[in-house]
CSV table of C-alpha atoms in Angstrom, one decimal:
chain,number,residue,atom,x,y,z
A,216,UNK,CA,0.0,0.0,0.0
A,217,UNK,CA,3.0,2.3,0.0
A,218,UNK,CA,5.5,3.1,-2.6
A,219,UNK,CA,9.0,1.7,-2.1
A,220,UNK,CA,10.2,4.9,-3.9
A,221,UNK,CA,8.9,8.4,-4.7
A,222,UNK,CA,10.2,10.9,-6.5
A,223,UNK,CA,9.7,14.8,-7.2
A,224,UNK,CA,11.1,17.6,-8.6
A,225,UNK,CA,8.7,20.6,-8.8
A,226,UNK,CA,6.4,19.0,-11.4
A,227,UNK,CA,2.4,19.2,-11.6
A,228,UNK,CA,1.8,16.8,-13.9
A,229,UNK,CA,3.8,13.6,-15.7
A,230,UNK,CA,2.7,13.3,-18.8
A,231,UNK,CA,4.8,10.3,-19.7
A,232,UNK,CA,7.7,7.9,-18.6
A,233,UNK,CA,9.9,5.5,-20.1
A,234,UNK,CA,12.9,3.1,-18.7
A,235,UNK,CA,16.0,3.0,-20.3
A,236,UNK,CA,16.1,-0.5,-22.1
A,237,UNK,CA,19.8,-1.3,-21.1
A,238,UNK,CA,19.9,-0.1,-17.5
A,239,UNK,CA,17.0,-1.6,-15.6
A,240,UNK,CA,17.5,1.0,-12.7
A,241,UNK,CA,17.3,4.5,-15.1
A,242,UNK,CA,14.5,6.1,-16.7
A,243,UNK,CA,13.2,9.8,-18.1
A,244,UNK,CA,9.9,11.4,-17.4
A,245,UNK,CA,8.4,14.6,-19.6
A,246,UNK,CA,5.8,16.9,-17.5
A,247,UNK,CA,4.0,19.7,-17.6
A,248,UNK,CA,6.2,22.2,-16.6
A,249,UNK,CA,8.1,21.3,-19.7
A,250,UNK,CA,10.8,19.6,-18.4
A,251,UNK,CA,12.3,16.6,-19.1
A,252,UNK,CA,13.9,14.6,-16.0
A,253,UNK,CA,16.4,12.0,-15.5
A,254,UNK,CA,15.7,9.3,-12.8
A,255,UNK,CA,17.9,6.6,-11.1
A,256,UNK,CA,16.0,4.2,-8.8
A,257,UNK,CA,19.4,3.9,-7.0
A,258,UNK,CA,19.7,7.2,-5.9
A,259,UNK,CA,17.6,9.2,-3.4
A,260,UNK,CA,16.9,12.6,-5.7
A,261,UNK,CA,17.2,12.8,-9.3
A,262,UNK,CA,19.6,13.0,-11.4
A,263,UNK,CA,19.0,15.8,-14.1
A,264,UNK,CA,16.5,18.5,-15.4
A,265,UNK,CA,16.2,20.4,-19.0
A,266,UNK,CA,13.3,22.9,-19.2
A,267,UNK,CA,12.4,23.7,-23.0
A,268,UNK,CA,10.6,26.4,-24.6
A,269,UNK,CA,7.3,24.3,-25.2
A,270,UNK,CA,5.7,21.0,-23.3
A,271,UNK,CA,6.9,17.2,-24.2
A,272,UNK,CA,3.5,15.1,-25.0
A,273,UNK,CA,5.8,11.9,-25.1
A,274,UNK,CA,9.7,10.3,-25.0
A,275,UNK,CA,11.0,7.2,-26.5
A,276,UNK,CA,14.9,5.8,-25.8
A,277,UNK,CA,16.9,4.3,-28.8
A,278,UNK,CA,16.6,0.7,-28.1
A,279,UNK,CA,20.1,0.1,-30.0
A,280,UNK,CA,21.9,3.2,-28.8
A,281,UNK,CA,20.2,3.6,-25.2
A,282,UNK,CA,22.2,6.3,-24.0
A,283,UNK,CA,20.0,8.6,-26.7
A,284,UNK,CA,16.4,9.3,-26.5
A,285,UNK,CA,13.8,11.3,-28.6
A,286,UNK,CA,11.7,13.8,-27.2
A,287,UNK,CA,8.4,14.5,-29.4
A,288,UNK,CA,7.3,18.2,-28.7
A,289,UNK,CA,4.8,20.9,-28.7
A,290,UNK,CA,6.5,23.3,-31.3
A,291,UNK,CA,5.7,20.6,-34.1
A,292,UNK,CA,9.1,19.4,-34.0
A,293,UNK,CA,10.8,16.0,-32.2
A,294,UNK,CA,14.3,16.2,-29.8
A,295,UNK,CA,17.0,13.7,-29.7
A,296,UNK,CA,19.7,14.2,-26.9
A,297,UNK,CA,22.2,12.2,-25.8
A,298,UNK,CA,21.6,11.7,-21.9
A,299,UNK,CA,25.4,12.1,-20.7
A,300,UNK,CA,25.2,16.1,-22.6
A,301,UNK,CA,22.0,17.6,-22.6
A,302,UNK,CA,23.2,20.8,-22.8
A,303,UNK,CA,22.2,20.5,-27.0
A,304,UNK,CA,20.4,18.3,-29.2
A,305,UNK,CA,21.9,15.7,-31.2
A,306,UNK,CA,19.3,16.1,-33.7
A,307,UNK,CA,15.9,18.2,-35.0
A,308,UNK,CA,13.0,16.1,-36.7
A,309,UNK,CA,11.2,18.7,-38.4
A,310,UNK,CA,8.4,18.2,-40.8
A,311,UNK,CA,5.2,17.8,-39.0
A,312,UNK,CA,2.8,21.6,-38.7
A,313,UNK,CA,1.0,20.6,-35.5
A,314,UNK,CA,2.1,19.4,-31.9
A,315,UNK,CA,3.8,15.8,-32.2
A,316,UNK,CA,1.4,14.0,-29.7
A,317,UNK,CA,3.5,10.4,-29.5
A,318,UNK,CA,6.8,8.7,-30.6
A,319,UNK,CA,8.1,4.7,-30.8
A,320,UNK,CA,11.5,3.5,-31.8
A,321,UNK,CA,11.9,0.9,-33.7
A,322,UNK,CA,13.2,-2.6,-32.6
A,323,UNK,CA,16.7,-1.9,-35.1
A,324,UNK,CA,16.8,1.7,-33.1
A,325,UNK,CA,17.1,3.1,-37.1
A,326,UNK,CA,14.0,4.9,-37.4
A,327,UNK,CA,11.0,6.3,-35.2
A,328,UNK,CA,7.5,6.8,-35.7
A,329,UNK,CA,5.2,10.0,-34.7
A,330,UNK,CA,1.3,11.0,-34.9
A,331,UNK,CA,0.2,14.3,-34.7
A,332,UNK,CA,-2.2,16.6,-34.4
A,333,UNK,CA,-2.1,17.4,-38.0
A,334,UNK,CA,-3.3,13.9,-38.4
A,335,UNK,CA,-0.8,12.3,-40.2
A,336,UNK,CA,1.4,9.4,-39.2
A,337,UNK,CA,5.5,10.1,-39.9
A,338,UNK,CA,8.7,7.7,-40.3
A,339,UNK,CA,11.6,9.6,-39.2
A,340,UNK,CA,15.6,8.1,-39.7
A,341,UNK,CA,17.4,8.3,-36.0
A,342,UNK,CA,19.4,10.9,-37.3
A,343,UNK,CA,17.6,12.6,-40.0
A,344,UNK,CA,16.4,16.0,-40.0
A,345,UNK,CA,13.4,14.8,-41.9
A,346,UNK,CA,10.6,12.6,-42.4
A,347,UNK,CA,11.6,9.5,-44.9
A,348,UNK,CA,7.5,8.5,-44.7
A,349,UNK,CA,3.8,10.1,-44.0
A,350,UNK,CA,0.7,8.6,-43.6
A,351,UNK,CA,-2.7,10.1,-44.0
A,352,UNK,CA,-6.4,9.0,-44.8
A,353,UNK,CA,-9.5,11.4,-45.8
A,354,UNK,CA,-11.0,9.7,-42.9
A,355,UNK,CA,-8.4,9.6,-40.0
A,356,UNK,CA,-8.0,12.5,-37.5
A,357,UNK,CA,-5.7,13.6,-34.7
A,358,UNK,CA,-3.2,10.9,-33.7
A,359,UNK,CA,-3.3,10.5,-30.0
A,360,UNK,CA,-0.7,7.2,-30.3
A,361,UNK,CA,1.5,4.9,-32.5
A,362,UNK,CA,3.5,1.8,-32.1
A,363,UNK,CA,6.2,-0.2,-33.9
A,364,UNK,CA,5.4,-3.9,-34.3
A,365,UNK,CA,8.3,-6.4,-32.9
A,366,UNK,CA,9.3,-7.6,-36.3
A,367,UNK,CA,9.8,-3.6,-37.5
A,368,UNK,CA,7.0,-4.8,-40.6
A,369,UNK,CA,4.1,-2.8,-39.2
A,370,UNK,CA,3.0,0.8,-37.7
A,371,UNK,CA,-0.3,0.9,-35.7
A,372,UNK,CA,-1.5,3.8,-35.3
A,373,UNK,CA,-4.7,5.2,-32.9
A,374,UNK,CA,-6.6,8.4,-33.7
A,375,UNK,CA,-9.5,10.4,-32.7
A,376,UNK,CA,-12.4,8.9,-34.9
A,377,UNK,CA,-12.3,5.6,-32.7
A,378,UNK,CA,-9.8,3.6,-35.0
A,379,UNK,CA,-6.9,1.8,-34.7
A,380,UNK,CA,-4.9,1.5,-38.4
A,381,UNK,CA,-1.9,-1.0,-39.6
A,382,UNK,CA,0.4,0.8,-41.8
A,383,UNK,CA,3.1,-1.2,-43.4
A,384,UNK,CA,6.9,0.4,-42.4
A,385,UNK,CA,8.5,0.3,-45.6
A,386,UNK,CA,5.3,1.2,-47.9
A,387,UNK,CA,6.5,-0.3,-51.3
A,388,UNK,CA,7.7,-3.3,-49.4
A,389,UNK,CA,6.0,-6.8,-50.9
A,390,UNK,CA,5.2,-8.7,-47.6
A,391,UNK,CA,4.3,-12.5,-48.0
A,392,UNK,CA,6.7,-15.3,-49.1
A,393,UNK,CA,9.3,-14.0,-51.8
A,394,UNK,CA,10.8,-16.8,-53.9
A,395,UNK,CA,14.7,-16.1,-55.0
A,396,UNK,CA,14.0,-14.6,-58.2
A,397,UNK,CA,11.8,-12.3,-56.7
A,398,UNK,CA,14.1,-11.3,-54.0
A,399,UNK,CA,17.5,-10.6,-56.5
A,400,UNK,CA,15.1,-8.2,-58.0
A,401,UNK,CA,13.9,-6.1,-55.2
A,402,UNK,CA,17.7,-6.2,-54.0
A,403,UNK,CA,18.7,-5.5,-57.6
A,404,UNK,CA,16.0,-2.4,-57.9
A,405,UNK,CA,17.3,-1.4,-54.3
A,406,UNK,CA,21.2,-1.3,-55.5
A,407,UNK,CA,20.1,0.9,-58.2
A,408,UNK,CA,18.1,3.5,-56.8
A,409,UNK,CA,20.7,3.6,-54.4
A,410,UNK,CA,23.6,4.1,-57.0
A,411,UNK,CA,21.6,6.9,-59.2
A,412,UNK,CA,20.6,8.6,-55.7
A,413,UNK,CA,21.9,11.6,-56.6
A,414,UNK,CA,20.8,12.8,-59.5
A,415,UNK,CA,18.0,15.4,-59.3
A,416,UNK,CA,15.2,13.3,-61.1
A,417,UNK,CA,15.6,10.3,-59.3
A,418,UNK,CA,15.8,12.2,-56.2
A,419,UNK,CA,12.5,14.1,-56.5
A,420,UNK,CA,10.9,10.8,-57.3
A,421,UNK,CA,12.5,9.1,-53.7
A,422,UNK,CA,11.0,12.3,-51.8
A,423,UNK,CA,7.9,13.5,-53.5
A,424,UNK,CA,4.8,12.8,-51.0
A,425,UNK,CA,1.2,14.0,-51.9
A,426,UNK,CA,0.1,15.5,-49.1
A,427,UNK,CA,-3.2,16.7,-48.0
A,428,UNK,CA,-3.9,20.6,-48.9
A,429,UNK,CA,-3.8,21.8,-45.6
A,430,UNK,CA,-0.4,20.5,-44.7
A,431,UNK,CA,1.0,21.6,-47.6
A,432,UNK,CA,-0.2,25.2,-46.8
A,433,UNK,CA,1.1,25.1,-43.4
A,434,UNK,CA,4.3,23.5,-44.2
A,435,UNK,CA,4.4,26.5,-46.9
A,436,UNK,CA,3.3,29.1,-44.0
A,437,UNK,CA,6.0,27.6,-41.7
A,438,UNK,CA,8.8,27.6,-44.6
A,439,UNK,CA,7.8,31.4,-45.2
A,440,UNK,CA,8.1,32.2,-41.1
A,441,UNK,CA,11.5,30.6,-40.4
A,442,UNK,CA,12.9,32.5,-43.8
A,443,UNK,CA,11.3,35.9,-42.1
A,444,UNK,CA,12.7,35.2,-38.4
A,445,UNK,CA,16.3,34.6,-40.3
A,446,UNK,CA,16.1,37.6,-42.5
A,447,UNK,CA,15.5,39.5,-39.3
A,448,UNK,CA,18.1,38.1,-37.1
A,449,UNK,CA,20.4,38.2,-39.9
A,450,UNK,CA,19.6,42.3,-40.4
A,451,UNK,CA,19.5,42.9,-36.5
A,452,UNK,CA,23.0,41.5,-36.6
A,453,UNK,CA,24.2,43.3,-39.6
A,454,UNK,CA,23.2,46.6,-37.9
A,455,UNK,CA,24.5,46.0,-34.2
A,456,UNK,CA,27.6,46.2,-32.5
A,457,UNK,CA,29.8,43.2,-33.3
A,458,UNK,CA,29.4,40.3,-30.8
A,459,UNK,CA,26.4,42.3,-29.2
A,460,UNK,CA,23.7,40.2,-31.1
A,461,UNK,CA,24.3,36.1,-30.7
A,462,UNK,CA,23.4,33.4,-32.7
A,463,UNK,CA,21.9,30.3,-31.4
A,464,UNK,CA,22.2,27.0,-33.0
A,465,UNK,CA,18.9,25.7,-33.6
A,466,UNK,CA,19.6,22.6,-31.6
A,467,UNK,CA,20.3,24.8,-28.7
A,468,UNK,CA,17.2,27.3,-29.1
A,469,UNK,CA,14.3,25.8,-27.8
A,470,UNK,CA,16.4,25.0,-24.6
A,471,UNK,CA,15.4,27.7,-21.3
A,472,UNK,CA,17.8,26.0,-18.2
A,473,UNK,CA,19.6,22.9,-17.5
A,474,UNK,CA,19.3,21.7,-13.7
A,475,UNK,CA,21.4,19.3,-11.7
């Protein structure tokens, strides 16, 4: 009937935890007072504290690299950060134009997945800047959650018009039973899109995505503020004192205090 331990660290509300799949005694919390805190079941207090800008909705660790975890966040945009320097971000998953409501890695630790508000499911690479997938039905509204399946073949996602949906990971992939023939060729097509990468046909073939209309205005709406906020910065700067007007890395912006 009692807790054998209880933490706190000025918090209202925590809005989600996750242990560390390595260390069976660590784990991270986000909350409502937008922080995101480090816990060790070992010790008696806890161990670390970063306050951002805007609220975490959920966290996920890198099952093969667990010293990193992702962060999926308010300001449309997903966190990674390495746990032994939180002081920046390893990386920033922008694409999505609404709050990012949940993350999962998958079982390789290569790629995550995110739902939104924007109600569209994404397929981020662990360390790209960018979605490699999206998902979206006429039908389907906000995405409160998504999983990974064990095998990496599958994305289940849950939204708010009452349904659950399986999305396939890869979504050209042929599932079923491939007979050798049939697998030289998809490795065969795969070693050729992967030589001719570069070239700026083949290239807008891999990334083109039809999006819905609305997304595609706010992306364009978002696009036209960040250009704006950098022409400004870049002009305030331009017409100050030298060294009086700082620029912040953008993995280092969104962060307000670090707390030990």
């Amino acid at each position: 009937s009692e807790p054998i331990n209880s933490f706190s660290w000025g918090a209202d509300t925590v809005i989600s935890l996750r242990f560390n799949p390595a260390d069976k005694d660590l784990f991270v919390t986000t909350a409502s007072d937008r922080s995101i805190v480090l816990y060790d079941l070992r010790m008696a207090s806890p161990l670390h504290k970063l306050i951002m800008q805007t609220r975490n909705n959920a966290i996920a660790w890198n099952p093969r690299e667990p010293m990193n975890f992702t962060a999926a966040n308010e300001d449309c945009n997903c966190y990674s950060y390495d746990m032994r320097r939180m002081n920046i971000s390893a990386c920033v998953h922008q694409d999505h134009v609404s709050s990012v409501m949940d993350i999962d890695y998958s079982p390789s630790g290569r790629e995550f997945v995110t739902g939104s508000y924007d109600r569209t499911v994404r397929i981020f690479p662990y360390n790209g800047g960018h979605s490699r997938e999206i998902y979206h039905t006429k039908r389907m509204q906000r995405v409160f959650c998504v999983k990974y399946s064990c095998d990496a073949t599958y994305v289940l996602s849950g939204s708010d018009d009452t349904n659950l949906r399986l999305w396939k990971a890869k979504a050209s992939e042929q599932l079923g039973v491939l007979l050798p023939r049939e697998r030289k060729k998809h490795e065969y097509l795969a070693s050729v899109k992967e030589r001719f990468k570069h070239l700026p046909e083949i290239k807008r073939i891999d990334r083109y995505r039809h999006l819905p209309k609305p997304i595609f205005k706010a992306a364009a709406l978002r696009h036209t503020m960040r250009l704006a906020e950098k022409k400004k910065h870049d002009r305030k700067r331009a017409h100050s004192t030298p060294g009086s007007v700082v620029s912040v890395p953008v993995r280092k912006r969104r962060i307000v205090a670090e707390l030990e």
